[in-house]
Amino acid sequence: MTDAVKTPEPRKGMPSPELSREDFITRYLSQYQDPAFDKMREALDQVAAVAWDGYIEGRKSPVTQKAGAGYADPDYDLSIDWINAHAAIEAAQGRHDDAKGPLRALLINGSSRSEHTCPGEMSKSWRLIQIAEAALKSAGIETTVLDLSRLASEYGREIHPCKACFSTAAALCHWPCSCYPNYSLGQVHDWMNDIYPLWVEAHGVFIVTPVNWYQTSSSLKLMIDRLVCADGGNPDPTLTHGKDASKAKAVELEGWDYPRHLAGRTFAVVAHGDVEGAENVRRSVADWLKSMKLIPAGPDAEIDRYIGYFEPYATSHDALDKDRDIQAEVRIAAEELARSMRARRAGRLESTDEGLDGPRQK
């Protein structure tokens, strides 16, 4: 970019979402409907008053410390939450880069269905993940399972939606994400700070997702959106003084290198449905991973299949029991992932785009 390029002002004009004090207090206290809380009403009113003060004053990150050496602005007050999340990612990167350490695979169950909540039954995705995990373990790979169904079944387990900072300016999207937790808005319990290190330490990723209305599950899509910061995200929030959109625009226009924080890992994808959409979902997930510069594990490691095609939902697990072919295909995909991980570490599998930077990164 030349000096003649003017940094545009952020566009404004959307209606304010700010609540009145009455509406805020009502909404805040609505989580305490259980009559067991009745004896605590006075104390809860006091807590709600403190929460209102944090909300109206915008105390998003109330606990901070100076960024210190290594940052563009060492005197900037960085969130302790972000500092801890960044340290966890750095430690995970060290595990990933340790050539003497074990090869690690991250397996992701993309289904929201679980026997521990309303559906009352495990998902077929979970069963396919178990098949893949057994194959990877047999191949000597260390495995971690990320079960996204816990978003629907575990207390306080949340992935908040992406706020699309990247669309304002690449540098405004921090790695790891600094949008959450936001204490002033009650946007806490965000799972992503635990999930980012799982991706970083992994040498290979195996994703299984059902088709939900021609798309991935909402659980998987939440994680996908929040991984935008892993592909071009800014690892130094002090460059933009937190979420200063004007500064972020200026930083991007000065020239942004779009760091690919997950590049070079290999992947396998299984998308399964019962009527339609499996091919499109498999392609969209694989294309997303390839856009982040992950490497396909092999020709048989991207699968889209139908289980119990147009048969009753009530017997879908029986249909999977009978479908020995897809079970075998999942095992093969896992074996290809294991082989690709070993080949990548040994230097026998290179990404063909290494050193070739396109004219448009994103």
mmCIF file of C-alpha atoms in Angstrom:
data_model
loop_
_atom_site.group_PDB
_atom_site.id
_atom_site.type_symbol
_atom_site.label_atom_id
_atom_site.label_comp_id
_atom_site.label_asym_id
_atom_site.label_seq_id
_atom_site.Cartn_x
_atom_site.Cartn_y
_atom_site.Cartn_z
ATOM 1 C CA MET A 1 0.000 0.000 0.000
ATOM 2 C CA THR A 2 1.179 3.538 -0.728
ATOM 3 C CA ASP A 3 1.056 6.529 1.578
ATOM 4 C CA ALA A 4 -1.693 7.975 -0.651
ATOM 5 C CA VAL A 5 -4.184 5.320 0.465
ATOM 6 C CA LYS A 6 -6.542 6.828 3.004
ATOM 7 C CA THR A 7 -7.725 4.675 5.874
ATOM 8 C CA PRO A 8 -11.532 4.596 5.685
ATOM 9 C CA GLU A 9 -13.581 5.412 8.732
ATOM 10 C CA PRO A 10 -15.581 2.518 10.210
ATOM 11 C CA ARG A 11 -19.189 2.681 9.003
ATOM 12 C CA LYS A 12 -21.757 3.329 11.721
ATOM 13 C CA GLY A 13 -25.540 3.590 11.941
ATOM 14 C CA MET A 14 -27.072 0.378 13.328
ATOM 15 C CA PRO A 15 -29.596 0.714 16.176
ATOM 16 C CA SER A 16 -28.235 0.413 19.723
ATOM 17 C CA PRO A 17 -28.790 -2.902 21.542
ATOM 18 C CA GLU A 18 -28.388 -1.227 24.956
ATOM 19 C CA LEU A 19 -30.962 -2.332 27.523
ATOM 20 C CA SER A 20 -32.640 -0.153 30.093
ATOM 21 C CA ARG A 21 -31.732 -0.858 33.707
ATOM 22 C CA GLU A 22 -35.128 -2.451 34.286
ATOM 23 C CA ASP A 23 -34.849 -4.734 31.263
ATOM 24 C CA PHE A 24 -31.271 -5.683 32.139
ATOM 25 C CA ILE A 25 -32.139 -6.586 35.748
ATOM 26 C CA THR A 26 -35.182 -8.578 34.629
ATOM 27 C CA ARG A 27 -33.158 -10.507 32.074
ATOM 28 C CA TYR A 28 -30.241 -11.038 34.458
ATOM 29 C CA LEU A 29 -32.449 -12.428 37.227
ATOM 30 C CA SER A 30 -34.460 -14.640 34.864
ATOM 31 C CA GLN A 31 -31.852 -17.395 35.286
ATOM 32 C CA TYR A 32 -32.918 -17.734 38.940
ATOM 33 C CA GLN A 33 -36.527 -18.870 38.445
ATOM 34 C CA ASP A 34 -36.162 -21.918 40.680
ATOM 35 C CA PRO A 35 -38.143 -21.251 43.916
ATOM 36 C CA ALA A 36 -35.109 -22.576 45.785
ATOM 37 C CA PHE A 37 -33.556 -19.141 45.165
ATOM 38 C CA ASP A 38 -36.423 -17.276 46.892
ATOM 39 C CA LYS A 39 -34.565 -16.974 50.196
ATOM 40 C CA MET A 40 -31.667 -15.356 48.292
ATOM 41 C CA ARG A 41 -33.685 -12.641 46.502
ATOM 42 C CA GLU A 42 -32.147 -9.718 48.405
ATOM 43 C CA ALA A 43 -28.605 -10.965 47.755
ATOM 44 C CA LEU A 44 -29.408 -11.615 44.095
ATOM 45 C CA ASP A 45 -30.728 -8.076 43.732
ATOM 46 C CA GLN A 46 -27.387 -6.807 45.026
ATOM 47 C CA VAL A 47 -25.473 -9.037 42.610
ATOM 48 C CA ALA A 48 -27.682 -7.847 39.745
ATOM 49 C CA ALA A 49 -26.907 -4.233 40.635
ATOM 50 C CA VAL A 50 -23.174 -4.931 40.370
ATOM 51 C CA ALA A 51 -23.744 -6.729 37.052
ATOM 52 C CA TRP A 52 -25.698 -3.700 35.776
ATOM 53 C CA ASP A 53 -22.810 -1.407 36.670
ATOM 54 C CA GLY A 54 -20.367 -3.630 34.760
ATOM 55 C CA TYR A 55 -22.753 -3.688 31.796
ATOM 56 C CA ILE A 56 -23.475 0.023 31.544
ATOM 57 C CA GLU A 57 -19.790 0.912 32.097
ATOM 58 C CA GLY A 58 -18.707 -1.664 29.483
ATOM 59 C CA ARG A 59 -16.237 -3.566 31.638
ATOM 60 C CA LYS A 60 -15.562 -6.259 29.059
ATOM 61 C CA SER A 61 -12.195 -7.338 30.496
ATOM 62 C CA PRO A 62 -12.012 -6.095 34.090
ATOM 63 C CA VAL A 63 -8.792 -7.933 35.014
ATOM 64 C CA THR A 64 -5.729 -6.932 33.000
ATOM 65 C CA GLN A 65 -1.990 -6.545 33.142
ATOM 66 C CA LYS A 66 0.587 -4.701 31.064
ATOM 67 C CA ALA A 67 1.472 -6.541 27.859
ATOM 68 C CA GLY A 68 5.203 -6.265 28.496
ATOM 69 C CA ALA A 69 8.135 -7.065 26.239
ATOM 70 C CA GLY A 70 7.510 -8.675 22.879
ATOM 71 C CA TYR A 71 4.396 -6.659 22.065
ATOM 72 C CA ALA A 72 4.055 -3.604 19.846
ATOM 73 C CA ASP A 73 2.795 -1.593 22.817
ATOM 74 C CA PRO A 74 4.275 -3.032 26.041
ATOM 75 C CA ASP A 75 2.208 -0.573 28.140
ATOM 76 C CA TYR A 76 -1.141 -1.707 26.776
ATOM 77 C CA ASP A 77 -3.417 -3.347 29.354
ATOM 78 C CA LEU A 78 -4.025 -6.888 28.073
ATOM 79 C CA SER A 79 -6.786 -9.126 29.391
ATOM 80 C CA ILE A 80 -5.546 -11.828 31.749
ATOM 81 C CA ASP A 81 -7.920 -14.227 29.993
ATOM 82 C CA TRP A 82 -6.247 -13.530 26.648
ATOM 83 C CA ILE A 83 -2.745 -13.778 28.121
ATOM 84 C CA ASN A 84 -3.563 -17.217 29.547
ATOM 85 C CA ALA A 85 -5.158 -18.349 26.281
ATOM 86 C CA HIS A 86 -2.112 -17.180 24.328
ATOM 87 C CA ALA A 87 0.217 -19.038 26.700
ATOM 88 C CA ALA A 88 -1.802 -22.234 26.227
ATOM 89 C CA ILE A 89 -1.478 -21.926 22.460
ATOM 90 C CA GLU A 90 2.258 -21.326 22.698
ATOM 91 C CA ALA A 91 2.649 -24.432 24.850
ATOM 92 C CA ALA A 92 0.542 -26.445 22.380
ATOM 93 C CA GLN A 93 2.698 -25.236 19.493
ATOM 94 C CA GLY A 94 5.740 -26.462 21.378
ATOM 95 C CA ARG A 95 4.173 -29.911 21.724
ATOM 96 C CA HIS A 96 3.339 -29.912 18.029
ATOM 97 C CA ASP A 97 6.873 -28.954 17.020
ATOM 98 C CA ASP A 98 8.610 -31.502 19.268
ATOM 99 C CA ALA A 99 9.933 -34.048 16.774
ATOM 100 C CA LYS A 100 10.494 -36.544 19.586
ATOM 101 C CA GLY A 101 6.989 -36.253 20.962
ATOM 102 C CA PRO A 102 4.027 -38.428 19.944
ATOM 103 C CA LEU A 103 2.026 -37.797 16.810
ATOM 104 C CA ARG A 104 -1.354 -36.417 17.866
ATOM 105 C CA ALA A 105 -4.729 -36.590 16.179
ATOM 106 C CA LEU A 106 -7.740 -34.470 17.117
ATOM 107 C CA LEU A 107 -11.055 -36.227 16.458
ATOM 108 C CA ILE A 108 -14.136 -33.999 16.358
ATOM 109 C CA ASN A 109 -17.668 -35.266 16.833
ATOM 110 C CA GLY A 110 -19.773 -32.654 15.054
ATOM 111 C CA SER A 111 -23.181 -33.968 16.085
ATOM 112 C CA SER A 112 -25.246 -32.260 18.783
ATOM 113 C CA ARG A 113 -27.196 -35.443 19.563
ATOM 114 C CA SER A 114 -26.497 -37.219 22.837
ATOM 115 C CA GLU A 115 -28.150 -39.692 25.180
ATOM 116 C CA HIS A 116 -27.496 -37.191 27.974
ATOM 117 C CA THR A 117 -30.038 -34.658 26.756
ATOM 118 C CA CYS A 118 -33.419 -34.526 24.995
ATOM 119 C CA PRO A 119 -32.725 -36.999 22.123
ATOM 120 C CA GLY A 120 -32.010 -39.761 24.654
ATOM 121 C CA GLU A 121 -29.661 -41.576 22.282
ATOM 122 C CA MET A 122 -26.073 -41.325 21.106
ATOM 123 C CA SER A 123 -25.348 -40.072 17.592
ATOM 124 C CA LYS A 124 -24.063 -42.074 14.655
ATOM 125 C CA SER A 125 -21.271 -39.497 14.376
ATOM 126 C CA TRP A 126 -20.077 -40.525 17.841
ATOM 127 C CA ARG A 127 -19.964 -44.169 16.784
ATOM 128 C CA LEU A 128 -17.979 -43.313 13.649
ATOM 129 C CA ILE A 129 -15.556 -41.262 15.749
ATOM 130 C CA GLN A 130 -15.014 -44.310 17.967
ATOM 131 C CA ILE A 131 -14.215 -46.423 14.913
ATOM 132 C CA ALA A 132 -11.711 -43.825 13.687
ATOM 133 C CA GLU A 133 -10.137 -43.461 17.131
ATOM 134 C CA ALA A 134 -9.590 -47.203 17.451
ATOM 135 C CA ALA A 135 -7.875 -47.269 14.051
ATOM 136 C CA LEU A 136 -5.640 -44.327 14.901
ATOM 137 C CA LYS A 137 -4.650 -45.807 18.244
ATOM 138 C CA SER A 138 -3.807 -49.105 16.528
ATOM 139 C CA ALA A 139 -1.552 -47.099 14.219
ATOM 140 C CA GLY A 140 0.322 -45.674 17.210
ATOM 141 C CA ILE A 141 -1.267 -42.222 17.154
ATOM 142 C CA GLU A 142 -2.135 -40.359 20.366
ATOM 143 C CA THR A 143 -5.761 -39.230 20.191
ATOM 144 C CA THR A 144 -7.981 -36.558 21.704
ATOM 145 C CA VAL A 145 -11.746 -36.529 21.112
ATOM 146 C CA LEU A 146 -13.551 -33.190 21.027
ATOM 147 C CA ASP A 147 -17.229 -33.991 21.542
ATOM 148 C CA LEU A 148 -19.236 -30.961 20.446
ATOM 149 C CA SER A 149 -22.474 -32.552 21.658
ATOM 150 C CA ARG A 150 -21.463 -31.254 25.093
ATOM 151 C CA LEU A 151 -22.620 -27.831 23.959
ATOM 152 C CA ALA A 152 -26.141 -29.206 24.349
ATOM 153 C CA SER A 153 -25.647 -31.496 27.341
ATOM 154 C CA GLU A 154 -23.066 -29.972 29.700
ATOM 155 C CA TYR A 155 -23.772 -27.101 32.091
ATOM 156 C CA GLY A 156 -22.045 -23.859 31.149
ATOM 157 C CA ARG A 157 -20.477 -25.276 28.002
ATOM 158 C CA GLU A 158 -20.769 -22.666 25.264
ATOM 159 C CA ILE A 159 -19.194 -21.487 22.035
ATOM 160 C CA HIS A 160 -20.253 -17.923 21.414
ATOM 161 C CA PRO A 161 -20.803 -16.757 17.818
ATOM 162 C CA CYS A 162 -18.071 -15.104 15.786
ATOM 163 C CA LYS A 163 -18.519 -11.317 15.694
ATOM 164 C CA ALA A 164 -16.897 -11.069 12.216
ATOM 165 C CA CYS A 165 -14.065 -8.743 13.265
ATOM 166 C CA PHE A 166 -12.064 -9.987 10.294
ATOM 167 C CA SER A 167 -14.576 -8.373 7.930
ATOM 168 C CA THR A 168 -13.772 -4.956 9.414
ATOM 169 C CA ALA A 169 -10.023 -5.516 9.122
ATOM 170 C CA ALA A 170 -7.813 -8.593 9.300
ATOM 171 C CA ALA A 171 -5.733 -7.204 12.167
ATOM 172 C CA LEU A 172 -8.865 -6.705 14.295
ATOM 173 C CA CYS A 173 -9.288 -10.496 14.494
ATOM 174 C CA HIS A 174 -6.904 -11.581 17.243
ATOM 175 C CA TRP A 175 -5.228 -14.977 17.614
ATOM 176 C CA PRO A 176 -6.514 -16.359 19.904
ATOM 177 C CA CYS A 177 -9.893 -14.638 19.803
ATOM 178 C CA SER A 178 -10.130 -11.734 22.238
ATOM 179 C CA CYS A 179 -13.863 -11.103 21.787
ATOM 180 C CA TYR A 180 -14.637 -13.434 24.675
ATOM 181 C CA PRO A 181 -15.056 -13.627 27.560
ATOM 182 C CA ASN A 182 -16.996 -10.366 27.659
ATOM 183 C CA TYR A 183 -17.999 -9.944 31.287
ATOM 184 C CA SER A 184 -20.061 -6.808 30.729
ATOM 185 C CA LEU A 185 -22.411 -8.721 28.408
ATOM 186 C CA GLY A 186 -22.365 -11.951 30.391
ATOM 187 C CA GLN A 187 -20.653 -13.711 27.478
ATOM 188 C CA VAL A 188 -18.551 -16.098 29.536
ATOM 189 C CA HIS A 189 -17.917 -19.869 29.627
ATOM 190 C CA ASP A 190 -16.532 -19.711 26.090
ATOM 191 C CA TRP A 191 -15.087 -23.113 25.150
ATOM 192 C CA MET A 192 -12.824 -21.887 22.369
ATOM 193 C CA ASN A 193 -9.888 -21.022 24.606
ATOM 194 C CA ASP A 194 -9.738 -24.734 25.460
ATOM 195 C CA ILE A 195 -10.314 -25.787 21.848
ATOM 196 C CA TYR A 196 -7.632 -23.656 20.181
ATOM 197 C CA PRO A 197 -4.726 -25.537 21.837
ATOM 198 C CA LEU A 198 -6.255 -28.883 20.756
ATOM 199 C CA TRP A 199 -6.040 -27.780 17.129
ATOM 200 C CA VAL A 200 -2.565 -26.323 17.554
ATOM 201 C CA GLU A 201 -0.984 -29.398 19.149
ATOM 202 C CA ALA A 202 -2.571 -31.782 16.623
ATOM 203 C CA HIS A 203 -0.662 -33.123 13.646
ATOM 204 C CA GLY A 204 -3.853 -34.461 12.096
ATOM 205 C CA VAL A 205 -7.569 -33.688 12.397
ATOM 206 C CA PHE A 206 -10.468 -36.111 11.806
ATOM 207 C CA ILE A 207 -13.934 -34.532 11.589
ATOM 208 C CA VAL A 208 -17.240 -36.400 11.497
ATOM 209 C CA THR A 209 -20.412 -34.396 10.955
ATOM 210 C CA PRO A 210 -24.030 -35.230 10.207
ATOM 211 C CA VAL A 211 -26.020 -33.285 7.629
ATOM 212 C CA ASN A 212 -28.425 -30.867 9.321
ATOM 213 C CA TRP A 213 -30.649 -29.098 6.793
ATOM 214 C CA TYR A 214 -28.031 -29.317 4.000
ATOM 215 C CA GLN A 215 -25.349 -27.920 6.327
ATOM 216 C CA THR A 216 -23.026 -29.003 9.108
ATOM 217 C CA SER A 217 -24.477 -29.119 12.594
ATOM 218 C CA SER A 218 -24.840 -25.772 14.368
ATOM 219 C CA SER A 219 -22.307 -26.972 16.953
ATOM 220 C CA LEU A 220 -19.634 -27.612 14.345
ATOM 221 C CA LYS A 221 -20.404 -24.383 12.516
ATOM 222 C CA LEU A 222 -19.909 -22.364 15.702
ATOM 223 C CA MET A 223 -16.417 -23.805 16.061
ATOM 224 C CA ILE A 224 -15.642 -23.329 12.362
ATOM 225 C CA ASP A 225 -16.562 -19.651 12.507
ATOM 226 C CA ARG A 226 -14.517 -19.067 15.648
ATOM 227 C CA LEU A 227 -11.444 -20.594 13.975
ATOM 228 C CA VAL A 228 -11.280 -17.684 11.543
ATOM 229 C CA CYS A 229 -8.616 -16.162 13.801
ATOM 230 C CA ALA A 230 -6.424 -19.208 13.146
ATOM 231 C CA ASP A 231 -6.174 -18.198 9.508
ATOM 232 C CA GLY A 232 -4.731 -14.719 9.203
ATOM 233 C CA GLY A 233 -5.501 -13.598 12.752
ATOM 234 C CA ASN A 234 -3.415 -11.027 14.601
ATOM 235 C CA PRO A 235 -1.266 -12.510 17.408
ATOM 236 C CA ASP A 236 -0.629 -9.073 18.981
ATOM 237 C CA PRO A 237 -3.772 -7.251 20.208
ATOM 238 C CA THR A 238 -1.656 -4.250 21.206
ATOM 239 C CA LEU A 239 -1.145 -3.474 17.497
ATOM 240 C CA THR A 240 -4.793 -2.461 17.362
ATOM 241 C CA HIS A 241 -5.109 -1.331 20.999
ATOM 242 C CA GLY A 242 -7.686 -4.042 21.498
ATOM 243 C CA LYS A 243 -10.741 -3.559 19.335
ATOM 244 C CA ASP A 244 -9.960 -0.182 17.771
ATOM 245 C CA ALA A 245 -11.431 -0.596 14.286
ATOM 246 C CA SER A 246 -9.716 2.494 12.856
ATOM 247 C CA LYS A 247 -6.263 1.331 13.987
ATOM 248 C CA ALA A 248 -6.949 -2.162 12.623
ATOM 249 C CA LYS A 249 -7.877 -0.786 9.200
ATOM 250 C CA ALA A 250 -4.669 1.236 9.114
ATOM 251 C CA VAL A 251 -2.586 -1.799 10.109
ATOM 252 C CA GLU A 252 -4.116 -3.943 7.368
ATOM 253 C CA LEU A 253 -3.651 -1.281 4.706
ATOM 254 C CA GLU A 254 0.015 -0.955 5.656
ATOM 255 C CA GLY A 255 0.369 -4.598 4.585
ATOM 256 C CA TRP A 256 -0.844 -7.709 6.384
ATOM 257 C CA ASP A 257 0.910 -11.062 6.052
ATOM 258 C CA TYR A 258 -2.106 -13.264 6.943
ATOM 259 C CA PRO A 259 -0.284 -15.741 9.207
ATOM 260 C CA ARG A 260 -1.605 -19.290 8.736
ATOM 261 C CA HIS A 261 -1.497 -20.569 12.301
ATOM 262 C CA LEU A 262 -2.672 -24.134 11.491
ATOM 263 C CA ALA A 263 -0.992 -24.662 8.133
ATOM 264 C CA GLY A 264 0.617 -28.017 7.414
ATOM 265 C CA ARG A 265 -1.593 -30.272 9.509
ATOM 266 C CA THR A 266 -3.340 -33.091 7.679
ATOM 267 C CA PHE A 267 -7.044 -33.894 7.788
ATOM 268 C CA ALA A 268 -9.816 -36.382 7.085
ATOM 269 C CA VAL A 269 -13.552 -35.610 6.848
ATOM 270 C CA VAL A 270 -16.645 -37.813 7.046
ATOM 271 C CA ALA A 271 -20.077 -36.324 6.304
ATOM 272 C CA HIS A 272 -23.118 -38.577 6.627
ATOM 273 C CA GLY A 273 -26.788 -38.002 5.991
ATOM 274 C CA ASP A 274 -30.032 -39.858 5.470
ATOM 275 C CA VAL A 275 -31.556 -38.205 2.395
ATOM 276 C CA GLU A 276 -29.540 -35.360 0.877
ATOM 277 C CA GLY A 277 -26.708 -32.881 1.292
ATOM 278 C CA ALA A 278 -23.840 -35.162 2.295
ATOM 279 C CA GLU A 279 -21.629 -34.353 -0.685
ATOM 280 C CA ASN A 280 -22.055 -30.599 -0.262
ATOM 281 C CA VAL A 281 -21.313 -30.755 3.466
ATOM 282 C CA ARG A 282 -18.235 -32.912 2.941
ATOM 283 C CA ARG A 283 -16.981 -30.548 0.262
ATOM 284 C CA SER A 284 -17.623 -27.412 2.326
ATOM 285 C CA VAL A 285 -15.772 -28.763 5.369
ATOM 286 C CA ALA A 286 -12.851 -30.032 3.278
ATOM 287 C CA ASP A 287 -12.663 -26.766 1.332
ATOM 288 C CA TRP A 288 -12.618 -24.819 4.598
ATOM 289 C CA LEU A 289 -9.711 -26.888 5.902
ATOM 290 C CA LYS A 290 -7.812 -26.560 2.634
ATOM 291 C CA SER A 291 -8.374 -22.797 2.645
ATOM 292 C CA MET A 292 -6.541 -22.732 5.998
ATOM 293 C CA LYS A 293 -3.679 -24.606 4.273
ATOM 294 C CA LEU A 294 -4.303 -27.956 5.922
ATOM 295 C CA ILE A 295 -3.392 -30.946 3.750
ATOM 296 C CA PRO A 296 -5.831 -33.701 2.676
ATOM 297 C CA ALA A 297 -4.726 -37.014 4.168
ATOM 298 C CA GLY A 298 -5.413 -39.047 1.034
ATOM 299 C CA PRO A 299 -7.883 -40.002 -1.712
ATOM 300 C CA ASP A 300 -10.037 -42.068 0.657
ATOM 301 C CA ALA A 301 -9.988 -39.640 3.587
ATOM 302 C CA GLU A 302 -12.862 -37.426 2.424
ATOM 303 C CA ILE A 303 -16.122 -39.375 2.618
ATOM 304 C CA ASP A 304 -19.799 -38.535 2.119
ATOM 305 C CA ARG A 305 -22.311 -41.325 2.630
ATOM 306 C CA TYR A 306 -25.969 -41.992 3.400
ATOM 307 C CA ILE A 307 -26.884 -44.296 6.262
ATOM 308 C CA GLY A 308 -30.374 -45.788 6.107
ATOM 309 C CA TYR A 309 -31.371 -43.824 3.000
ATOM 310 C CA PHE A 310 -35.029 -42.744 3.342
ATOM 311 C CA GLU A 311 -35.508 -45.274 6.128
ATOM 312 C CA PRO A 312 -37.116 -44.459 9.512
ATOM 313 C CA TYR A 313 -35.044 -42.341 11.870
ATOM 314 C CA ALA A 314 -36.000 -44.756 14.647
ATOM 315 C CA THR A 315 -33.903 -47.514 13.068
ATOM 316 C CA SER A 316 -30.922 -45.429 11.930
ATOM 317 C CA HIS A 317 -28.516 -47.079 14.379
ATOM 318 C CA ASP A 318 -29.630 -50.476 13.115
ATOM 319 C CA ALA A 319 -28.851 -49.254 9.613
ATOM 320 C CA LEU A 320 -25.336 -48.304 10.726
ATOM 321 C CA ASP A 321 -24.915 -51.733 12.327
ATOM 322 C CA LYS A 322 -25.626 -53.326 8.948
ATOM 323 C CA ASP A 323 -23.529 -50.906 6.906
ATOM 324 C CA ARG A 324 -20.164 -52.603 7.260
ATOM 325 C CA ASP A 325 -18.866 -50.752 4.211
ATOM 326 C CA ILE A 326 -19.003 -47.280 5.773
ATOM 327 C CA GLN A 327 -17.436 -48.649 8.938
ATOM 328 C CA ALA A 328 -14.567 -49.997 6.834
ATOM 329 C CA GLU A 329 -14.304 -46.715 4.925
ATOM 330 C CA VAL A 330 -13.982 -44.755 8.181
ATOM 331 C CA ARG A 331 -11.199 -47.091 9.324
ATOM 332 C CA ILE A 332 -9.409 -46.594 5.997
ATOM 333 C CA ALA A 333 -9.763 -42.812 6.274
ATOM 334 C CA ALA A 334 -8.237 -42.965 9.761
ATOM 335 C CA GLU A 335 -5.363 -45.127 8.520
ATOM 336 C CA GLU A 336 -4.701 -42.672 5.700
ATOM 337 C CA LEU A 337 -4.659 -39.862 8.249
ATOM 338 C CA ALA A 338 -2.127 -41.773 10.360
ATOM 339 C CA ARG A 339 0.043 -42.425 7.306
ATOM 340 C CA SER A 340 -0.090 -38.786 6.242
ATOM 341 C CA MET A 341 0.931 -37.647 9.715
ATOM 342 C CA ARG A 342 3.911 -39.996 9.754
ATOM 343 C CA ALA A 343 4.900 -38.984 6.227
ATOM 344 C CA ARG A 344 4.611 -35.301 7.089
ATOM 345 C CA ARG A 345 6.899 -35.665 10.105
ATOM 346 C CA ALA A 346 9.414 -37.677 8.083
ATOM 347 C CA GLY A 347 9.523 -35.029 5.347
ATOM 348 C CA ARG A 348 7.968 -37.314 2.758
ATOM 349 C CA LEU A 349 4.742 -35.297 2.487
ATOM 350 C CA GLU A 350 5.072 -31.697 1.472
ATOM 351 C CA SER A 351 2.355 -29.216 0.799
ATOM 352 C CA THR A 352 2.654 -28.276 -2.856
ATOM 353 C CA ASP A 353 1.883 -24.620 -2.127
ATOM 354 C CA GLU A 354 4.741 -24.021 0.304
ATOM 355 C CA GLY A 355 6.553 -20.849 -0.690
ATOM 356 C CA LEU A 356 3.863 -19.911 -3.215
ATOM 357 C CA ASP A 357 1.943 -16.941 -1.860
ATOM 358 C CA GLY A 358 -1.020 -15.942 -3.968
ATOM 359 C CA PRO A 359 -1.719 -12.310 -4.858
ATOM 360 C CA ARG A 360 -4.828 -12.362 -2.660
ATOM 361 C CA GLN A 361 -4.534 -14.150 0.675
ATOM 362 C CA LYS A 362 -8.158 -13.970 1.743
#
